[in-house]
């Protein structure tokens, strides 16, 4: 059976490459990998972690634009079908719990490269799959919590770069999502404003944690933040002037989701004083994003201060940026800091500088 499938794959991979120029014809590997990924089911054990697609991404990114057009338009769009490919790729990310690390990163990169391809058929296909919920899911652990924002101090940290690789694909796809919403190609029900904000919240948290310990690493990715945020800022501003330019349901959900942590992120960005060349543009973009959503900074500051007891003082806790529903217990030493758990309190005491701050506050 596998031999028969293998023969079919080879035949299929030759199908579109047979009649094209020698330079492209000589490289049949990407086509073979695409067809392999398409035909082999997850149950077969050969593709359960998207390994064939992972290999395709490596070759695709090193290919010329002409070669990329062959696999994108001839094979994905015309032969397999753009929506078929995107649906299978989305399902693999949503349903395969073993899809983590670099293969998850390359699966998201593949989704980004394919869904963002400039072609009317691809735009229609991308509008029919739940891209934002897929991206938000990819940034979470199996229990639904956010993936840890582990950041290493070494400039060449593989783990930190992997976190950025995963998020950058998500951020770039959000531009595609915004464009299809604005053009009317994508139905609003396919996009969750909550998911859009959770993706940006994830990226800003990653940026904050990286800037605190390794600003040189953030420098490699700063442009992706501005490009993605500015796309949404532009559409939100147009929506203010003309409500027909963007779906109201998406804007309202996005605004509600951003309301709790937008100011907390802004405050933390301003606390980082050792990297103004990186934080200043990010602060400006984040301010513009909030303004486009209709936020008043002074009003948000007052709301934030009124919720200080609901904010965990440990910098790397999710509740440090977004207040919880319930108030936290305060530090018995200083009475100022609040913690959601003993683990966060211990982390802040050992690593966050509260040991010195607590004594200073008591004095």
Short mmCIF file of N, CA and C in Angstrom, two decimals, residues 8-128:
data_model
loop_
_atom_site.label_atom_id
_atom_site.label_comp_id
_atom_site.label_asym_id
_atom_site.label_seq_id
_atom_site.Cartn_x
_atom_site.Cartn_y
_atom_site.Cartn_z
N UNK A 8 2.17 7.07 -6.48
CA UNK A 8 1.20 8.13 -6.77
C UNK A 8 1.78 9.50 -6.46
N UNK A 9 2.52 9.58 -5.36
CA UNK A 9 3.13 10.85 -4.96
C UNK A 9 4.15 11.31 -5.99
N UNK A 10 4.98 10.38 -6.44
CA UNK A 10 5.98 10.74 -7.44
C UNK A 10 5.31 11.20 -8.73
N UNK A 11 4.27 10.45 -9.14
CA UNK A 11 3.54 10.82 -10.35
C UNK A 11 2.91 12.20 -10.21
N UNK A 12 2.31 12.45 -9.06
CA UNK A 12 1.66 13.74 -8.83
C UNK A 12 2.67 14.87 -8.81
N UNK A 13 3.83 14.60 -8.20
CA UNK A 13 4.84 15.66 -8.11
C UNK A 13 5.40 16.01 -9.48
N UNK A 14 5.34 15.04 -10.40
CA UNK A 14 5.82 15.31 -11.77
C UNK A 14 4.78 16.05 -12.60
N UNK A 15 3.55 15.98 -12.18
CA UNK A 15 2.43 16.44 -13.01
C UNK A 15 2.60 17.87 -13.50
N UNK A 16 2.87 18.81 -12.60
CA UNK A 16 2.96 20.21 -12.98
C UNK A 16 4.37 20.63 -13.38
N UNK A 17 5.36 19.83 -12.94
CA UNK A 17 6.73 20.22 -13.19
C UNK A 17 7.22 19.79 -14.58
N UNK A 18 6.48 18.89 -15.21
CA UNK A 18 6.96 18.33 -16.47
C UNK A 18 7.06 19.34 -17.59
N UNK A 19 6.16 20.33 -17.58
CA UNK A 19 6.13 21.23 -18.72
C UNK A 19 6.72 22.60 -18.47
N UNK A 20 7.60 22.74 -17.48
CA UNK A 20 8.14 24.06 -17.17
C UNK A 20 9.64 24.09 -17.39
N UNK A 21 10.22 25.24 -17.19
CA UNK A 21 11.62 25.47 -17.54
C UNK A 21 12.57 24.57 -16.79
N UNK A 22 13.75 24.39 -17.35
CA UNK A 22 14.73 23.46 -16.80
C UNK A 22 15.15 23.82 -15.39
N UNK A 23 15.33 25.12 -15.11
CA UNK A 23 15.80 25.53 -13.79
C UNK A 23 14.87 25.12 -12.69
N UNK A 24 13.55 25.31 -12.93
CA UNK A 24 12.57 24.94 -11.92
C UNK A 24 12.33 23.44 -11.94
N UNK A 25 12.32 22.86 -13.14
CA UNK A 25 12.05 21.43 -13.28
C UNK A 25 13.05 20.58 -12.51
N UNK A 26 14.26 21.08 -12.35
CA UNK A 26 15.30 20.30 -11.70
C UNK A 26 15.06 20.13 -10.21
N UNK A 27 14.18 20.94 -9.65
CA UNK A 27 13.91 20.85 -8.22
C UNK A 27 12.50 20.33 -7.99
N UNK A 28 12.33 19.02 -7.91
CA UNK A 28 11.02 18.41 -7.72
C UNK A 28 10.72 18.16 -6.25
N UNK A 29 11.70 18.37 -5.38
CA UNK A 29 11.53 18.04 -3.97
C UNK A 29 10.37 18.78 -3.31
N UNK A 30 10.24 20.11 -3.47
CA UNK A 30 9.12 20.79 -2.81
C UNK A 30 7.76 20.25 -3.24
N UNK A 31 7.60 19.98 -4.53
CA UNK A 31 6.34 19.43 -5.01
C UNK A 31 6.07 18.06 -4.40
N UNK A 32 7.11 17.24 -4.34
CA UNK A 32 6.97 15.90 -3.74
C UNK A 32 6.58 16.01 -2.27
N UNK A 33 7.19 16.94 -1.55
CA UNK A 33 6.89 17.11 -0.13
C UNK A 33 5.46 17.59 0.08
N UNK A 34 5.01 18.50 -0.77
CA UNK A 34 3.63 19.00 -0.67
C UNK A 34 2.62 17.87 -0.88
N UNK A 35 2.84 17.10 -1.95
CA UNK A 35 1.92 16.00 -2.22
C UNK A 35 2.00 14.95 -1.12
N UNK A 36 3.17 14.71 -0.57
CA UNK A 36 3.32 13.75 0.53
C UNK A 36 2.50 14.21 1.73
N UNK A 37 2.65 15.46 2.07
CA UNK A 37 1.89 16.02 3.21
C UNK A 37 0.39 15.92 2.96
N UNK A 38 -0.01 16.15 1.72
CA UNK A 38 -1.44 16.13 1.41
C UNK A 38 -2.03 14.72 1.47
N UNK A 39 -1.32 13.72 0.92
CA UNK A 39 -1.89 12.38 0.81
C UNK A 39 -1.75 11.56 2.09
N UNK A 40 -0.67 11.74 2.83
CA UNK A 40 -0.47 10.91 4.01
C UNK A 40 -1.29 11.45 5.17
N UNK A 41 -2.18 10.63 5.70
CA UNK A 41 -3.05 11.06 6.79
C UNK A 41 -2.28 11.04 8.11
N UNK A 42 -2.71 11.82 9.11
CA UNK A 42 -2.05 11.80 10.42
C UNK A 42 -2.02 10.40 11.02
N UNK A 43 -3.07 9.59 10.75
CA UNK A 43 -3.15 8.25 11.33
C UNK A 43 -2.07 7.32 10.78
N UNK A 44 -1.47 7.69 9.66
CA UNK A 44 -0.47 6.81 9.05
C UNK A 44 0.82 6.76 9.85
N UNK A 45 1.02 7.74 10.70
CA UNK A 45 2.24 7.78 11.49
C UNK A 45 3.39 8.46 10.79
N UNK A 46 3.20 8.83 9.52
CA UNK A 46 4.27 9.44 8.75
C UNK A 46 4.19 10.97 8.75
N UNK A 47 3.03 11.52 9.15
CA UNK A 47 2.85 12.95 9.01
C UNK A 47 2.17 13.55 10.23
N UNK A 48 2.15 12.82 11.33
CA UNK A 48 1.40 13.24 12.49
C UNK A 48 1.90 14.55 13.07
N UNK A 49 3.16 14.89 12.80
CA UNK A 49 3.69 16.14 13.34
C UNK A 49 4.08 17.12 12.23
N UNK A 50 3.48 16.96 11.06
CA UNK A 50 3.73 17.87 9.93
C UNK A 50 5.17 17.86 9.45
N UNK A 51 5.84 16.73 9.57
CA UNK A 51 7.25 16.69 9.17
C UNK A 51 7.45 16.94 7.68
N UNK A 52 6.55 16.41 6.85
CA UNK A 52 6.70 16.65 5.41
C UNK A 52 6.52 18.12 5.09
N UNK A 53 5.55 18.76 5.75
CA UNK A 53 5.33 20.19 5.54
C UNK A 53 6.51 20.99 6.09
N UNK A 54 7.04 20.54 7.21
CA UNK A 54 8.20 21.19 7.81
C UNK A 54 9.37 21.20 6.83
N UNK A 55 9.58 20.07 6.16
CA UNK A 55 10.66 19.99 5.17
C UNK A 55 10.38 20.89 3.98
N UNK A 56 9.10 20.95 3.57
CA UNK A 56 8.73 21.83 2.45
C UNK A 56 9.06 23.28 2.77
N UNK A 57 8.78 23.71 3.99
CA UNK A 57 9.03 25.11 4.38
C UNK A 57 10.50 25.45 4.23
N UNK A 58 11.37 24.53 4.67
CA UNK A 58 12.81 24.78 4.57
C UNK A 58 13.23 25.00 3.12
N UNK A 59 12.72 24.17 2.21
CA UNK A 59 13.08 24.30 0.80
C UNK A 59 12.42 25.53 0.19
N UNK A 60 11.16 25.75 0.53
CA UNK A 60 10.40 26.87 -0.03
C UNK A 60 11.06 28.21 0.27
N UNK A 61 11.53 28.38 1.50
CA UNK A 61 12.09 29.67 1.89
C UNK A 61 13.42 29.95 1.19
N UNK A 62 14.06 28.91 0.68
CA UNK A 62 15.32 29.09 -0.04
C UNK A 62 15.12 29.12 -1.56
N UNK A 63 13.88 29.10 -2.00
CA UNK A 63 13.60 29.04 -3.44
C UNK A 63 13.43 30.44 -4.03
N UNK A 64 13.52 30.51 -5.34
CA UNK A 64 13.32 31.78 -6.04
C UNK A 64 11.82 32.09 -6.13
N UNK A 65 11.45 33.35 -6.38
CA UNK A 65 10.02 33.68 -6.54
C UNK A 65 9.33 32.86 -7.63
N UNK A 66 10.05 32.59 -8.72
CA UNK A 66 9.46 31.79 -9.80
C UNK A 66 9.15 30.38 -9.34
N UNK A 67 10.07 29.80 -8.59
CA UNK A 67 9.84 28.45 -8.07
C UNK A 67 8.69 28.45 -7.07
N UNK A 68 8.66 29.45 -6.19
CA UNK A 68 7.58 29.53 -5.21
C UNK A 68 6.22 29.65 -5.88
N UNK A 69 6.17 30.37 -6.99
CA UNK A 69 4.91 30.54 -7.71
C UNK A 69 4.40 29.20 -8.24
N UNK A 70 5.33 28.33 -8.64
CA UNK A 70 4.93 27.02 -9.15
C UNK A 70 4.19 26.23 -8.08
N UNK A 71 4.81 26.07 -6.88
CA UNK A 71 4.13 25.26 -5.87
C UNK A 71 2.88 25.96 -5.32
N UNK A 72 2.93 27.28 -5.20
CA UNK A 72 1.78 28.00 -4.65
C UNK A 72 0.58 27.99 -5.60
N UNK A 73 0.81 28.37 -6.85
CA UNK A 73 -0.32 28.55 -7.77
C UNK A 73 -0.67 27.28 -8.54
N UNK A 74 0.33 26.59 -9.04
CA UNK A 74 0.04 25.39 -9.83
C UNK A 74 -0.41 24.22 -8.95
N UNK A 75 0.32 23.99 -7.86
CA UNK A 75 0.03 22.82 -7.04
C UNK A 75 -1.02 23.11 -5.97
N UNK A 76 -0.76 24.12 -5.12
CA UNK A 76 -1.68 24.39 -4.00
C UNK A 76 -3.02 24.93 -4.48
N UNK A 77 -3.00 25.94 -5.34
CA UNK A 77 -4.26 26.57 -5.77
C UNK A 77 -4.98 25.75 -6.83
N UNK A 78 -4.28 25.34 -7.89
CA UNK A 78 -4.95 24.70 -9.02
C UNK A 78 -5.13 23.19 -8.86
N UNK A 79 -4.15 22.50 -8.29
CA UNK A 79 -4.24 21.04 -8.21
C UNK A 79 -4.95 20.57 -6.93
N UNK A 80 -4.41 20.91 -5.78
CA UNK A 80 -5.00 20.44 -4.52
C UNK A 80 -6.21 21.28 -4.14
N UNK A 81 -6.08 22.59 -4.29
CA UNK A 81 -7.15 23.50 -3.88
C UNK A 81 -6.73 24.28 -2.66
N UNK A 82 -6.75 25.61 -2.75
CA UNK A 82 -6.26 26.46 -1.67
C UNK A 82 -7.00 26.21 -0.37
N UNK A 83 -8.33 26.13 -0.43
CA UNK A 83 -9.10 25.93 0.80
C UNK A 83 -8.84 24.56 1.40
N UNK A 84 -8.64 23.55 0.55
CA UNK A 84 -8.32 22.21 1.05
C UNK A 84 -7.01 22.22 1.84
N UNK A 85 -6.01 22.88 1.29
CA UNK A 85 -4.70 22.94 1.95
C UNK A 85 -4.79 23.71 3.26
N UNK A 86 -5.43 24.88 3.23
CA UNK A 86 -5.54 25.69 4.44
C UNK A 86 -6.34 24.98 5.52
N UNK A 87 -7.41 24.29 5.13
CA UNK A 87 -8.23 23.58 6.12
C UNK A 87 -7.44 22.47 6.79
N UNK A 88 -6.69 21.72 5.98
CA UNK A 88 -5.89 20.64 6.57
C UNK A 88 -4.80 21.19 7.47
N UNK A 89 -4.20 22.28 7.07
CA UNK A 89 -3.13 22.88 7.87
C UNK A 89 -3.68 23.43 9.18
N UNK A 90 -4.82 24.11 9.11
CA UNK A 90 -5.46 24.64 10.32
C UNK A 90 -5.83 23.50 11.27
N UNK A 91 -6.41 22.44 10.73
CA UNK A 91 -6.79 21.30 11.56
C UNK A 91 -5.59 20.66 12.24
N UNK A 92 -4.47 20.59 11.52
CA UNK A 92 -3.28 19.98 12.11
C UNK A 92 -2.77 20.79 13.29
N UNK A 93 -2.87 22.11 13.21
CA UNK A 93 -2.43 22.98 14.30
C UNK A 93 -3.40 22.92 15.47
N UNK A 94 -4.69 22.87 15.17
CA UNK A 94 -5.71 22.89 16.22
C UNK A 94 -5.83 21.55 16.95
N UNK A 95 -5.61 20.45 16.24
CA UNK A 95 -5.94 19.14 16.79
C UNK A 95 -4.74 18.33 17.24
N UNK A 96 -3.55 18.66 16.77
CA UNK A 96 -2.38 17.85 17.08
C UNK A 96 -1.64 18.43 18.28
N UNK A 97 -1.81 17.82 19.44
CA UNK A 97 -1.20 18.34 20.67
C UNK A 97 0.31 18.16 20.69
N UNK A 98 0.83 17.28 19.85
CA UNK A 98 2.28 17.06 19.82
C UNK A 98 3.00 18.07 18.93
N UNK A 99 2.24 18.95 18.29
CA UNK A 99 2.83 19.94 17.40
C UNK A 99 3.36 21.10 18.23
N UNK A 100 4.66 21.08 18.52
CA UNK A 100 5.27 22.10 19.37
C UNK A 100 6.64 22.46 18.79
N UNK A 101 7.27 23.45 19.41
CA UNK A 101 8.64 23.79 19.08
C UNK A 101 8.83 24.25 17.65
N UNK A 102 9.92 23.82 17.04
CA UNK A 102 10.28 24.31 15.72
C UNK A 102 9.30 23.86 14.64
N UNK A 103 8.73 22.66 14.80
CA UNK A 103 7.77 22.19 13.80
C UNK A 103 6.49 23.01 13.88
N UNK A 104 6.08 23.40 15.09
CA UNK A 104 4.94 24.32 15.21
C UNK A 104 5.28 25.65 14.55
N UNK A 105 6.50 26.12 14.78
CA UNK A 105 6.92 27.38 14.17
C UNK A 105 6.87 27.32 12.65
N UNK A 106 7.33 26.22 12.08
CA UNK A 106 7.32 26.07 10.62
C UNK A 106 5.91 25.82 10.08
N UNK A 107 5.05 25.19 10.88
CA UNK A 107 3.66 25.01 10.46
C UNK A 107 2.96 26.37 10.38
N UNK A 108 3.23 27.24 11.34
CA UNK A 108 2.67 28.59 11.31
C UNK A 108 3.28 29.41 10.18
N UNK A 109 4.57 29.20 9.93
CA UNK A 109 5.21 29.88 8.81
C UNK A 109 4.59 29.44 7.49
N UNK A 110 4.30 28.15 7.38
CA UNK A 110 3.64 27.65 6.17
C UNK A 110 2.25 28.26 6.02
N UNK A 111 1.51 28.33 7.12
CA UNK A 111 0.19 28.95 7.09
C UNK A 111 0.29 30.41 6.66
N UNK A 112 1.29 31.09 7.18
CA UNK A 112 1.51 32.50 6.82
C UNK A 112 1.85 32.63 5.34
N UNK A 113 2.81 31.85 4.86
CA UNK A 113 3.24 31.93 3.47
C UNK A 113 2.10 31.59 2.50
N UNK A 114 1.33 30.57 2.84
CA UNK A 114 0.26 30.13 1.94
C UNK A 114 -0.93 31.08 1.97
N UNK A 115 -1.43 31.38 3.18
CA UNK A 115 -2.63 32.22 3.30
C UNK A 115 -2.39 33.65 2.83
N UNK A 116 -1.14 34.12 2.91
CA UNK A 116 -0.83 35.50 2.53
C UNK A 116 -0.44 35.64 1.06
N UNK A 117 -0.43 34.52 0.32
CA UNK A 117 -0.04 34.57 -1.09
C UNK A 117 -1.02 35.46 -1.87
N UNK A 118 -0.49 36.39 -2.65
CA UNK A 118 -1.32 37.35 -3.36
C UNK A 118 -1.98 36.71 -4.58
N UNK A 119 -3.18 36.20 -4.37
CA UNK A 119 -3.94 35.59 -5.46
C UNK A 119 -5.41 35.60 -5.03
N UNK A 120 -6.33 35.97 -5.92
CA UNK A 120 -7.75 36.04 -5.54
C UNK A 120 -8.29 34.74 -4.95
N UNK A 121 -7.89 33.61 -5.52
CA UNK A 121 -8.37 32.32 -5.02
C UNK A 121 -7.87 32.06 -3.61
N UNK A 122 -6.64 32.48 -3.32
CA UNK A 122 -6.10 32.30 -1.98
C UNK A 122 -6.80 33.22 -0.99
N UNK A 123 -7.09 34.44 -1.39
CA UNK A 123 -7.79 35.37 -0.51
C UNK A 123 -9.16 34.83 -0.13
N UNK A 124 -9.86 34.25 -1.10
CA UNK A 124 -11.18 33.67 -0.82
C UNK A 124 -11.05 32.47 0.12
N UNK A 125 -10.05 31.65 -0.12
CA UNK A 125 -9.85 30.47 0.72
C UNK A 125 -9.49 30.86 2.15
N UNK A 126 -8.61 31.85 2.29
CA UNK A 126 -8.18 32.29 3.62
C UNK A 126 -9.34 32.88 4.42
N UNK A 127 -10.33 33.43 3.72
CA UNK A 127 -11.47 34.04 4.41
C UNK A 127 -12.44 32.99 4.95
N UNK A 128 -12.26 31.74 4.55
CA UNK A 128 -13.21 30.69 4.94
C UNK A 128 -12.68 29.76 6.02
#
